[in-house]
Amino acid sequence: MHLSLQLILLPPLLMAAFSGLLGLFMPAWREQKTLVGALATAAVAVPFGVAVMLFLGFEEASVVSFYEWMHVGDLTVDFAYRVDELSLLMTLVVTGIGALIHVYSMGYMKDDAGYWRFFAYLNLFIFAMLNLVLAENLVVLFLGWEGVGLCSYLLIGFWYEDGKKVIAANKAFIVNRIGDAAFLLGMFLLFQRVVEITGEGFGLDFATLLSADVLAALAADGTAAIAVLLLFIGATGKSAQIPLFTWLPDAMAGPTPVSALIHAATMVTAGLYLLARLSELVLLAPAMMMLVCVIGGLTAIIAATIALVQTDIKKVLAYSTVSQLGYMFMAAGAGAFVAAIFHVFTHAFFKACLFLGSGSVIHAMHEVEHDLEHRGTKPALFDAQDMRTMGGLKKYMPQTRMTFLIATLAIAGIPLLAGYFSKDEILFKVFEAGMDGTPLYLAVWGVGLLTALLTAFYMTRAYMLTFEGEPRWPEADTVKPHESPATMTLPLWMLAIGSALVGFLGLPLAVTKTMGLPNVMHDWLAGHGDHVGPVAELKTEYHASLPLEWGLLALGAAIALLGVGFAWRFYARGLDADAALKQRLGGLHGTFSRGWGIDAFYRVVVVGVVKSFARDALDPLDKTVLDRGLVEGGAQGVRGFGGFLARFQNGVAQTYAAVLVAGVLLVIALMLLL
């Protein structure tokens, strides 16, 4: 196991250092793009292969400690990793999806001057995420948590010559720090309390933290509720929930493969992973669980309404991610942590496919843009990401179109595709929690249904405006985009196939009961028979009858089909449908377009206040007290004292003799007085 973990963790780290340093000090390395991309991809593919072997041969959870990291008072932290059902599943997602994104990036970034730097950052991102999901204690997990934050900053601001992209990177970094501060407080609280409970040193390891005695004590005095609240605030930052979700849509400033990596397989899943890893602790705080569920529901519906009116194809997908993350938090709040992780798993496939598909489209539209520039007919406001300039791309990009369509239908929840199984599982669990005696869960379930309808609608709208109808770019009769190379379309097909099939790993309860088939995902994570998995779940007294379960399944399917069918028919007329939608929504269209004014609120109330305080209070203090007082005043004082002493260094012997006599008299006086 020691060697296996080294083979998972070290290749991406070593390759990041190797490629980064070589590119920095040997410019010739930067030109070896094929070799750079191939080695970087291998550094993620090898860990995936090792993870597959561990998965196939898995028998029981194990912990490997490499060395003692720190020992301060009662805190003793090991560099230790845990291999169990949950960490293995996440490792497979991170390395599997990550490797496909690496392959895709070899084609997408081949003309970029910072190619070597891009792959160094990608490898470092994968290493940080692997630390997060394999950690055996909260300190190592937090190391990975901060690592993905740093890498996202580097990758979102990858094109740092563009000021807007730098601002987006700064925004992501700063907003995440707010959540991270709460995460740290939660860790401090747990450390202090567990040391008091056990009377021994504590390394924030999961084995001790989740032991029965410690959990009972944490629940008894209310520490569990406060700790879960603080950890949840940390999760809202990393997983983009209200009120800290505003950084994620702006993260589109980075290259498209980065968007796919952040939105599908790595950073945004960290918050859900944290709650699932600590599910036994979270279940001890029912009030906090309700809060998690409500926040998830609100995030899901608000983000869906914003996605409804976006014209930038990547912005649609970005708000879609926020909305889907809201679904996952709804599940966690209802105590259905397996359902939450199942949706993380399926979402990784169809969202990566959608983002990489959008990248393929943008790649082609840049080709159109360059052609128009060459002809001198490019409009001043031409935007390669704006769906209003697209249309009819299915004729030129059949592979991108087909894979995008499969992923669209999957996230819309069309029956038998991945999103249908995982989303319906979440809705069913929230419904059960509501029927168990907490009506507020039923309200959240209703919000989830409405969000599902909106999801089917806005994703079909994005597909129709991009691929169907007539081309809308200038000189479309002679300017023709081309399909992306195989390095980009092959990952698309693999992700599309996954989007179609992986849902069968989590068959609904109604199906398993009727047909006697296993729910592989549930059995793997939560356990079955004598096997006990690492993910705990809420036990409800209410259990829906079999006919009701089938009815809910049919309801979910009907909503998805209704949303897709209506949007397909509505948008068959192209941009006219957008104008009609704007008219029907009335004032709400402006509200949705402005993102409910949340960003504007932050700019005025938070950023504005901080800037005013800095300008009106800190700036004068800085100029008068620090600059003029301490810095300039200190310099002038030293200069004056030096000038005073210089008077005695005038080359006159009588002066030196007088100073000598004065010094002797001073010493004698001090001796007599003291």
XYZ file of C-alpha atoms in Angstrom:
674
model
C 0.000 0.000 0.000
C 2.961 2.272 0.768
C 4.246 1.960 -2.803
C 0.777 2.275 -4.326
C 0.159 5.572 -2.561
C 3.552 6.853 -3.640
C 2.727 5.928 -7.247
C -0.562 7.835 -6.954
C 0.719 10.951 -5.225
C 4.249 11.500 -6.512
C 3.999 11.428 -10.356
C 1.869 14.601 -10.684
C 3.960 16.413 -8.061
C 7.304 15.449 -9.613
C 6.086 16.238 -13.115
C 4.806 19.652 -12.012
C 8.228 20.467 -10.520
C 10.162 18.959 -13.434
C 8.186 20.668 -16.189
C 7.877 23.942 -14.323
C 11.557 24.297 -13.434
C 12.796 23.056 -16.792
C 10.520 25.450 -18.618
C 11.651 28.272 -16.362
C 15.392 27.789 -16.807
C 15.628 26.007 -20.189
C 13.653 27.835 -22.888
C 14.293 24.940 -25.308
C 12.029 22.732 -23.153
C 9.086 25.008 -23.882
C 9.227 24.064 -27.557
C 8.911 20.307 -26.856
C 5.144 20.560 -26.622
C 4.264 16.997 -27.550
C 6.713 15.623 -24.982
C 5.563 18.073 -22.292
C 1.897 17.166 -22.843
C 2.557 13.421 -23.047
C 4.599 13.313 -19.835
C 2.100 15.479 -17.972
C -0.746 13.197 -19.095
C 1.217 10.081 -18.112
C 1.766 11.614 -14.662
C -2.013 11.490 -14.155
C -2.727 8.304 -16.116
C -0.294 6.240 -13.994
C -2.073 7.165 -10.719
C -5.371 6.296 -12.410
C -4.042 2.866 -13.344
C -2.816 2.283 -9.786
C -6.171 3.446 -8.392
C -7.977 0.987 -10.671
C -5.808 -1.870 -9.386
C -6.476 -0.834 -5.772
C -10.190 -0.659 -6.551
C -10.267 -4.124 -8.116
C -8.307 -5.683 -5.258
C -9.964 -3.753 -2.424
C -10.833 -5.758 0.684
C -10.746 -3.394 3.651
C -9.815 0.185 4.522
C -6.207 0.884 5.446
C -4.186 3.818 6.723
C -0.583 4.547 5.752
C 1.535 7.001 7.727
C 4.698 8.193 5.981
C 6.195 10.288 8.784
C 5.400 12.608 11.654
C 4.761 16.053 10.177
C 4.516 18.194 13.311
C 4.502 17.771 17.067
C 3.474 20.815 19.099
C 2.059 20.324 22.597
C -1.004 18.089 22.312
C -0.976 18.314 18.508
C 0.812 15.492 16.694
C 0.086 15.327 12.988
C 1.246 12.541 10.708
C 1.546 12.713 6.954
C -1.004 9.907 6.735
C -3.373 8.753 4.026
C -6.506 6.628 4.060
C -7.525 4.196 1.355
C -11.172 3.261 1.684
C -14.285 3.125 -0.495
C -14.852 6.889 -0.498
C -11.255 7.983 -1.099
C -10.826 5.336 -3.815
C -13.936 6.504 -5.666
C -12.811 10.133 -5.540
C -9.276 9.163 -6.611
C -10.702 7.374 -9.649
C -12.758 10.467 -10.549
C -9.894 12.927 -10.051
C -7.300 10.926 -11.994
C -9.662 9.439 -14.619
C -11.428 12.663 -15.600
C -8.188 14.571 -15.015
C -6.276 12.360 -17.464
C -8.923 12.903 -20.181
C -8.744 16.667 -19.616
C -4.945 16.456 -19.978
C -5.316 14.662 -23.340
C -7.835 17.258 -24.497
C -5.542 20.094 -23.386
C -2.765 18.805 -25.657
C -4.924 19.814 -28.610
C -6.654 22.837 -27.109
C -3.498 24.582 -25.831
C -1.064 23.554 -28.570
C -0.640 27.118 -29.888
C -0.284 28.749 -26.473
C 3.138 30.132 -25.522
C 2.620 29.113 -21.878
C 1.963 25.449 -22.777
C 4.647 24.091 -20.395
C 3.457 26.309 -17.549
C -0.155 25.257 -18.101
C 0.633 21.553 -17.741
C 2.817 22.190 -14.691
C -0.141 23.909 -13.010
C -2.542 21.120 -14.066
C -0.286 18.452 -12.543
C 0.058 20.444 -9.338
C -3.734 20.798 -9.211
C -4.173 17.026 -9.461
C -1.575 16.439 -6.722
C -3.332 18.885 -4.378
C -6.716 17.275 -4.986
C -5.316 13.798 -4.375
C -3.961 15.001 -1.033
C -7.404 16.277 -0.172
C -9.330 13.099 -0.937
C -6.753 10.635 0.425
C -5.920 12.486 3.664
C -6.357 10.615 6.932
C -6.598 13.766 9.035
C -8.043 17.243 8.687
C -4.616 18.914 8.583
C -3.408 17.017 5.494
C -6.875 17.480 3.998
C -6.558 21.224 4.608
C -3.156 21.184 2.916
C -4.807 19.788 -0.214
C -7.753 22.168 0.281
C -5.428 25.188 0.164
C -3.424 23.599 -2.631
C -6.384 23.458 -4.983
C -7.174 27.048 -4.011
C -3.675 28.145 -5.006
C -3.755 26.156 -8.257
C -7.170 27.547 -9.196
C -5.731 31.051 -8.703
C -2.808 30.220 -10.988
C -5.002 28.617 -13.649
C -7.896 31.111 -13.655
C -5.337 33.893 -14.054
C -3.241 31.842 -16.465
C -3.453 34.573 -19.153
C -2.214 37.168 -16.661
C -1.572 39.821 -19.320
C -5.344 40.354 -19.381
C -6.418 42.460 -16.397
C -9.959 41.003 -16.301
C -8.599 37.496 -15.923
C -6.336 38.602 -13.080
C -9.309 40.180 -11.325
C -11.280 36.925 -11.717
C -8.385 34.958 -10.234
C -8.109 37.375 -7.313
C -11.851 37.150 -6.721
C -11.765 33.347 -6.582
C -8.806 33.428 -4.222
C -10.231 36.039 -1.841
C -13.780 34.638 -1.654
C -12.417 31.197 -0.886
C -10.321 32.595 1.952
C -13.537 33.586 3.755
C -14.700 29.982 3.781
C -11.227 28.755 4.656
C -11.144 30.945 7.770
C -14.323 29.232 9.002
C -12.837 25.817 8.183
C -9.789 26.653 10.310
C -11.966 27.748 13.221
C -13.854 24.463 12.972
C -10.589 22.539 13.119
C -9.375 24.546 16.134
C -12.668 23.915 17.930
C -12.579 20.171 17.273
C -8.946 19.924 18.358
C -9.541 21.750 21.636
C -12.671 19.791 22.516
C -11.376 16.346 21.567
C -8.209 16.880 23.630
C -10.447 17.759 26.600
C -12.619 14.682 26.007
C -9.845 12.134 25.573
C -7.215 13.749 27.822
C -4.642 12.801 25.207
C -2.874 14.321 22.246
C -4.874 14.582 19.036
C -3.804 14.871 15.415
C -7.252 15.675 13.975
C -7.295 12.188 12.483
C -10.604 10.770 11.321
C -10.263 7.528 13.280
C -10.227 9.391 16.614
C -12.636 12.148 15.603
C -15.298 9.709 14.385
C -14.988 7.218 17.244
C -18.224 6.528 19.125
C -17.120 8.035 22.480
C -15.854 11.259 20.930
C -18.958 11.701 18.765
C -21.234 11.158 21.769
C -19.377 13.807 23.767
C -19.377 16.282 20.865
C -23.119 15.840 20.433
C -23.868 16.135 24.149
C -22.408 19.623 24.661
C -23.391 21.117 21.273
C -19.847 21.249 19.904
C -20.906 19.093 16.954
C -23.456 21.677 15.769
C -20.983 24.584 15.919
C -18.229 22.565 14.254
C -20.553 21.415 11.455
C -21.689 25.001 10.882
C -18.077 26.218 10.588
C -17.090 23.372 8.286
C -20.187 23.995 6.177
C -19.226 27.659 5.775
C -15.848 26.416 4.570
C -17.636 24.134 2.118
C -19.814 26.978 0.789
C -16.652 28.740 -0.372
C -15.002 25.811 -2.082
C -18.230 24.371 -3.496
C -19.761 27.727 -4.475
C -22.942 27.924 -2.406
C -24.869 31.004 -1.314
C -23.469 33.473 -0.309
C -19.985 32.562 -1.577
C -20.819 31.288 -5.073
C -20.017 34.446 -7.065
C -16.412 33.458 -7.796
C -17.313 30.368 -9.813
C -18.928 31.981 -12.906
C -16.005 34.443 -13.085
C -13.608 31.498 -13.027
C -14.529 31.051 -16.697
C -11.712 33.520 -17.383
C -9.256 30.621 -17.381
C -8.690 28.284 -20.347
C -11.663 25.960 -20.956
C -9.881 22.752 -19.804
C -9.365 24.511 -16.465
C -13.089 25.172 -16.257
C -13.748 21.494 -16.928
C -11.258 20.429 -14.265
C -12.513 22.837 -11.600
C -16.203 22.275 -12.318
C -16.155 18.529 -12.839
C -13.511 16.598 -11.003
C -11.649 18.670 -8.482
C -12.126 21.888 -6.559
C -15.892 22.323 -6.372
C -16.393 18.764 -5.146
C -14.161 19.379 -2.112
C -16.950 20.750 0.069
C -19.213 17.776 -0.633
C -16.356 15.381 0.000
C -15.660 17.029 3.376
C -19.278 16.630 4.509
C -19.435 13.035 3.270
C -16.134 12.165 4.998
C -17.502 13.608 8.261
C -21.044 12.338 7.689
C -21.192 10.670 11.116
C -20.419 14.037 12.731
C -22.836 15.960 10.484
C -25.711 13.626 11.391
C -25.358 14.770 15.003
C -26.414 18.310 14.052
C -29.978 18.100 12.611
C -30.543 21.869 12.708
C -27.362 22.457 10.713
C -28.439 19.753 8.258
C -31.660 21.620 7.651
C -29.641 24.770 7.001
C -27.427 22.885 4.550
C -30.492 21.568 2.715
C -32.174 24.987 2.481
C -28.987 26.709 1.299
C -28.550 23.965 -1.303
C -32.124 24.397 -2.540
C -31.834 28.183 -2.782
C -28.491 27.924 -4.567
C -29.925 25.426 -7.037
C -32.947 27.531 -8.033
C -31.193 30.930 -8.090
C -28.304 29.664 -10.227
C -30.765 27.927 -12.583
C -32.697 31.155 -13.184
C -29.460 33.014 -13.958
C -28.357 30.264 -16.374
C -31.698 30.670 -18.149
C -30.769 34.045 -19.681
C -26.991 33.824 -20.206
C -25.675 34.290 -23.747
C -22.070 33.176 -23.073
C -21.976 29.391 -23.512
C -19.445 28.943 -20.693
C -21.466 31.126 -18.332
C -24.498 28.875 -18.875
C -22.412 25.880 -17.867
C -20.870 27.745 -14.922
C -24.237 28.634 -13.385
C -25.377 25.120 -14.175
C -22.514 23.814 -12.038
C -23.523 26.058 -9.150
C -27.090 24.778 -9.486
C -26.033 21.112 -9.559
C -23.830 21.675 -6.517
C -26.954 22.984 -4.834
C -28.597 19.612 -5.520
C -25.661 17.844 -3.898
C -25.943 19.998 -0.767
C -29.686 19.348 -0.676
C -28.857 15.656 -0.469
C -26.229 16.171 2.220
C -28.685 18.267 4.231
C -31.237 15.459 4.014
C -28.640 13.003 5.328
C -28.338 11.294 1.929
C -24.559 11.533 1.605
C -24.369 8.566 -0.772
C -26.797 10.303 -3.133
C -24.677 13.472 -2.910
C -21.475 11.623 -3.826
C -23.315 9.690 -6.546
C -24.306 13.016 -8.141
C -20.703 14.228 -7.762
C -19.684 11.105 -9.683
C -22.189 11.380 -12.543
C -21.847 15.176 -12.739
C -18.089 14.763 -13.271
C -18.771 12.970 -16.566
C -21.471 15.115 -18.149
C -20.171 18.455 -16.911
C -16.615 17.697 -18.098
C -18.091 16.634 -21.439
C -20.129 19.844 -21.680
C -17.238 22.124 -20.801
C -14.829 20.400 -23.143
C -17.548 20.462 -25.816
C -17.945 24.207 -25.309
C -14.170 24.493 -25.628
C -14.337 22.662 -28.941
C -17.038 25.102 -30.105
C -15.032 28.129 -28.952
C -11.971 26.690 -30.715
C -13.982 26.567 -33.962
C -15.479 30.033 -33.485
C -11.989 31.475 -32.955
C -11.200 29.961 -36.340
C -14.171 31.874 -37.759
C -12.989 35.031 -35.995
C -9.482 34.763 -37.471
C -10.910 34.154 -40.938
C -13.094 37.252 -40.677
C -10.133 39.264 -39.417
C -8.104 38.105 -42.393
C -10.884 39.274 -44.709
C -11.271 42.520 -42.814
C -14.979 41.888 -42.147
C -14.931 40.982 -38.459
C -17.525 42.969 -36.444
C -16.080 45.043 -33.620
C -18.120 43.185 -30.967
C -17.633 39.644 -32.251
C -17.420 37.198 -29.311
C -16.388 33.597 -29.926
C -18.234 32.476 -26.766
C -21.521 34.231 -27.480
C -24.223 31.762 -28.555
C -25.966 34.520 -30.496
C -23.154 34.387 -33.081
C -23.302 30.580 -33.415
C -26.081 28.324 -34.743
C -25.955 25.482 -37.242
C -22.664 24.069 -35.943
C -23.932 20.486 -36.090
C -23.179 20.518 -39.805
C -19.517 21.368 -39.258
C -18.859 19.678 -35.902
C -20.832 16.402 -35.837
C -18.775 14.721 -33.117
C -18.787 17.730 -30.795
C -22.507 18.141 -31.412
C -23.395 14.521 -30.666
C -21.347 14.320 -27.457
C -22.696 17.707 -26.294
C -26.245 16.488 -26.939
C -25.727 13.283 -24.939
C -24.310 15.245 -21.996
C -27.139 17.792 -22.269
C -29.771 15.080 -22.076
C -27.897 13.481 -19.174
C -27.848 16.636 -17.047
C -31.449 17.366 -18.041
C -32.455 14.085 -16.403
C -33.724 12.164 -19.423
C -34.478 8.579 -18.275
C -31.696 5.988 -18.362
C -28.934 8.595 -18.668
C -26.636 9.289 -15.696
C -28.204 12.516 -14.456
C -31.643 10.950 -14.267
C -30.571 8.337 -11.725
C -28.487 10.593 -9.486
C -30.816 13.617 -9.518
C -33.891 11.515 -8.859
C -32.134 9.778 -6.004
C -31.540 13.182 -4.392
C -35.122 14.317 -4.889
C -36.438 11.035 -3.508
C -34.273 11.268 -0.378
C -35.324 14.878 0.262
C -38.961 13.829 -0.208
C -38.537 10.999 2.312
C -36.941 13.382 4.833
C -39.946 15.677 4.430
C -42.454 12.867 4.920
C -40.520 11.794 8.011
C -41.947 14.731 9.920
C -40.017 17.809 8.734
C -42.253 19.639 6.232
C -39.527 22.148 5.308
C -37.798 19.327 3.439
C -40.936 18.992 1.296
C -40.641 22.664 0.367
C -37.021 22.092 -0.659
C -38.159 19.044 -2.653
C -40.618 21.289 -4.532
C -37.782 23.733 -5.263
C -35.720 20.812 -6.532
C -38.490 19.781 -8.942
C -38.788 23.304 -10.328
C -34.995 23.493 -10.690
C -35.049 20.204 -12.617
C -37.544 21.698 -15.079
C -35.418 24.842 -15.500
C -32.275 22.720 -15.960
C -33.840 20.747 -18.790
C -34.987 23.993 -20.398
C -31.817 26.088 -20.215
C -29.499 23.237 -21.225
C -31.658 22.462 -24.272
C -31.670 26.196 -25.078
C -27.846 26.202 -25.023
C -27.727 23.195 -27.346
C -30.287 24.629 -29.793
C -28.677 28.080 -30.014
C -25.265 26.513 -30.582
C -25.838 23.590 -32.921
C -29.295 23.848 -34.517
C -30.803 26.346 -36.939
C -28.882 28.472 -39.408
C -25.362 29.882 -38.825
C -25.450 33.461 -37.511
C -21.832 34.610 -37.913
C -20.972 37.029 -40.759
C -20.327 35.558 -44.208
C -21.510 32.140 -43.010
C -21.925 30.930 -46.592
C -18.148 31.023 -47.182
C -16.563 31.049 -43.698
C -16.789 27.510 -42.353
C -15.495 26.247 -38.981
C -14.011 22.762 -38.630
C -14.337 19.873 -36.260
C -11.681 19.658 -33.513
C -8.755 17.205 -33.773
C -8.890 13.678 -32.358
C -6.999 14.698 -29.203
C -10.072 16.766 -28.360
C -12.925 14.628 -29.721
C -11.700 11.310 -28.251
C -12.025 12.540 -24.622
C -15.427 13.948 -25.549
C -16.654 10.537 -26.674
C -15.306 8.788 -23.586
C -17.018 11.303 -21.317
C -20.244 11.091 -23.326
C -20.270 7.299 -23.013
C -19.729 7.707 -19.271
C -22.583 10.229 -19.156
C -24.848 7.615 -20.679
C -23.817 4.588 -18.620
C -22.489 5.395 -15.128
C -25.965 6.086 -13.767
C -26.662 2.353 -13.739
C -24.260 2.079 -10.785
C -26.905 3.726 -8.610
C -30.235 2.225 -9.596
C -33.286 3.696 -7.810
C -34.714 1.830 -4.846
C -37.896 1.045 -6.780
C -35.851 -0.718 -9.464
C -33.700 -2.651 -6.998
C -36.794 -3.795 -5.113
C -38.737 -4.796 -8.207
C -35.961 -6.432 -10.190
C -33.702 -7.610 -7.382
C -30.722 -5.697 -8.769
C -28.073 -4.183 -6.470
C -27.412 -0.473 -6.001
C -23.665 -0.736 -6.506
C -22.909 2.829 -5.443
C -24.866 2.572 -2.202
C -23.442 -0.836 -1.320
C -19.908 0.401 -1.998
C -20.086 3.639 0.025
C -22.583 2.899 2.812
C -22.215 -0.860 3.063
C -24.367 -3.895 2.580
C -24.789 -6.980 4.765
C -21.652 -7.398 6.894
C -19.783 -4.732 4.949
C -19.853 -1.262 6.569
C -18.832 1.607 4.317
C -17.291 4.947 5.347
C -20.367 7.046 4.486
C -23.165 7.233 7.062
C -26.774 8.031 6.204
C -29.807 9.357 8.028
C -32.204 6.604 9.095
C -35.794 7.739 8.586
C -38.849 6.093 10.050
C -40.873 6.905 6.959
C -40.346 4.716 3.889
C -42.225 5.365 0.682
C -44.336 2.525 -0.698
C -43.261 0.864 -3.932
C -46.065 2.432 -6.053
C -45.174 5.868 -4.684
C -41.482 5.329 -5.533
C -42.416 4.431 -9.102
C -44.696 7.455 -9.215
C -41.875 9.768 -8.138
C -39.592 8.232 -10.748
C -42.227 8.857 -13.408
C -42.668 12.428 -12.173
C -38.929 13.088 -12.508
C -38.891 11.645 -16.016
C -41.961 13.668 -17.033
C -40.403 16.925 -15.801
C -37.193 16.277 -17.755
C -39.059 15.349 -20.935
C -41.354 18.356 -20.564
C -38.416 20.764 -20.133
C -36.418 19.358 -23.039
C -39.424 19.004 -25.339
C -40.743 22.498 -24.697
C -37.296 24.135 -25.111
C -36.642 22.109 -28.285
C -39.849 23.336 -29.855
C -39.546 26.866 -28.493
C -35.965 27.382 -29.722
C -36.527 25.812 -33.119
C -37.016 29.423 -34.292
C -33.552 30.494 -33.099
C -32.895 33.894 -31.568
C -36.516 34.956 -31.914
C -37.224 32.565 -29.065
C -34.792 34.465 -26.850
C -36.649 37.685 -27.577
C -39.962 35.968 -26.797
C -38.544 34.588 -23.536
C -37.377 38.054 -22.542
C -40.836 39.445 -23.193
C -42.532 36.704 -21.193
C -40.206 37.066 -18.212
C -40.664 40.841 -18.098
C -38.771 42.415 -15.214
C -37.506 39.041 -14.057
C -35.304 38.829 -17.159
C -33.287 41.821 -15.975
C -33.093 40.397 -12.461
C -31.800 37.087 -13.772
C -29.376 38.782 -16.189
C -27.897 40.792 -13.320
C -27.469 37.622 -11.260
C -30.141 38.769 -8.783
C -27.888 41.736 -8.013
C -25.748 39.652 -5.681
C -22.455 40.733 -7.238
C -23.598 44.362 -7.268
C -24.582 44.034 -3.603
C -21.122 42.764 -2.732
C -19.489 45.529 -4.757
C -21.445 48.216 -2.904
C -21.862 46.824 0.599
C -18.692 44.790 1.047
C -16.075 45.997 -1.423
C -17.352 49.592 -1.293
C -17.266 49.708 2.503
C -13.819 48.142 2.657
C -12.492 50.572 0.044
C -14.072 53.548 1.845
C -12.608 52.427 5.143
C -9.220 51.974 3.492
C -9.403 55.343 1.738
C -10.882 57.417 4.586
C -9.347 55.790 7.638
C -6.384 53.612 6.779
C -4.882 55.761 4.032
C -4.541 58.910 6.260
C -3.228 56.716 9.045
C -0.739 55.196 6.644
C 0.418 58.572 5.328
C 0.542 60.485 8.606
C 1.431 57.936 11.280
C 3.362 55.316 9.328
C 4.932 57.233 6.422
C 5.496 60.679 7.951
C 5.625 59.607 11.582
C 7.458 56.319 11.884
C 9.300 56.079 8.575
C 10.134 59.686 7.653
C 10.182 60.852 11.297
C 12.527 58.046 12.247
C 14.823 58.842 9.334
C 14.842 62.545 10.188
C 15.552 61.726 13.846
C 18.511 59.547 12.920
C 19.722 62.182 10.456
C 19.459 64.925 13.147
C 21.219 62.824 15.751
C 23.943 62.042 13.233
C 24.282 65.745 12.447
C 24.594 66.490 16.156
C 27.345 63.889 16.558
C 29.069 65.179 13.447
C 29.749 68.463 15.204
C 32.195 66.631 17.427
C 33.994 65.124 14.455
C 35.388 68.482 13.250
C 39.167 67.727 13.269
C 39.883 70.209 16.121
C 42.052 68.585 18.847
C 40.620 70.832 21.559
C 37.129 69.554 20.831
C 38.235 65.908 21.143
C 40.013 66.701 24.438
C 36.902 68.431 25.773
C 34.720 65.446 24.824
C 37.219 63.093 26.455
C 37.165 65.096 29.681
C 33.391 65.261 29.617
C 33.234 61.490 29.158
C 35.588 60.835 32.060
C 33.583 63.181 34.286
C 30.371 61.410 33.279
C 31.813 57.994 34.133
C 33.079 59.218 37.510
C 29.707 60.765 38.258
C 27.913 57.540 37.426
C 30.267 55.517 39.607
C 29.659 57.831 42.532
C 25.919 57.886 42.075
C 25.432 54.176 41.458
